[in-house]
Amino acid sequence: MIEAFAFLLGALGWTFTEYWLHRTLGHRRGAKNPFSIEHLRHHADVSYFAPTWKKFLAAGSIMALIGPPLAWGFGGAGIAGALGFVVMYVAYELIHRRLHTHPGRTRYGRWARRHHLHHHYSRPHGNEGVTSPLWDWVFGTLEVPVQVQVPPKNALAWMLDDAGQLKAELSDEYRMGRSAA
Ligand SMILES: [Zn+2]
Ligand SMILES: [Zn+2]
């Protein structure tokens, strides 16, 4: 039971890390760190993702650092917590990539795309969480767009019909146009 709780706590810990890394390392003005270089490249070209090996290296090093002390200090619960953190991290990587490559099918999927793409196209200092709105809500950076403004040059393939226009079924949630920000 305590292990299940520790696992959830670890997963929650990842969602905070996701928010905080993105907000600080990813978008701090003038920041030049390996994370911000990759991240700003992802912003400039929404189909670009940092290579998987770099992510495994970063995630592996963090686990090597926090895993043993957690296991030593908390035994099975420590291992469960570290596992929750890693599982949620991998889920985040898969979800984030899918937001860019595939249309949303569920209510959550459509919400997550609007939330994240609004961040990409209009508000780099809002909606810093990707998988949940929780930490944006806590820290006052949550923005709920009525329609996401999509710059035509950076539209995603899943948004467009064969003629290169925004799909009609998306017109409630998105509109083509240059971003205000
Ligand atoms: Zn993205
Ligand atoms: Zn960003």
Short mmCIF file of N, CA, C and O and ligand atoms in Angstrom, two decimals, residues 22 27 39 43 119 128, ligand 2:
data_model
loop_
_atom_site.label_atom_id
_atom_site.label_comp_id
_atom_site.label_asym_id
_atom_site.label_seq_id
_atom_site.Cartn_x
_atom_site.Cartn_y
_atom_site.Cartn_z
N HIS A 22 11.04 22.88 -17.68
CA HIS A 22 10.60 23.57 -18.88
C HIS A 22 10.57 25.08 -18.62
O HIS A 22 11.03 25.88 -19.42
N HIS A 27 13.15 27.97 -20.84
CA HIS A 27 12.75 29.28 -21.34
C HIS A 27 13.35 30.47 -20.60
O HIS A 27 12.90 31.59 -20.80
N HIS A 39 15.52 22.64 -26.52
CA HIS A 39 14.11 23.03 -26.41
C HIS A 39 13.75 24.16 -27.36
O HIS A 39 12.69 24.15 -27.98
N HIS A 43 11.01 24.52 -30.40
CA HIS A 43 10.04 25.59 -30.61
C HIS A 43 10.12 26.14 -32.03
O HIS A 43 9.11 26.42 -32.65
N HIS A 119 1.09 27.13 -25.94
CA HIS A 119 2.42 27.45 -25.42
C HIS A 119 3.41 27.64 -26.58
O HIS A 119 4.16 28.60 -26.62
N GLU A 128 3.45 25.75 -19.13
CA GLU A 128 4.76 25.09 -19.16
C GLU A 128 4.64 23.60 -18.86
O GLU A 128 5.53 22.83 -19.18
ZN ZN B 2 8.57 25.46 -24.41
#
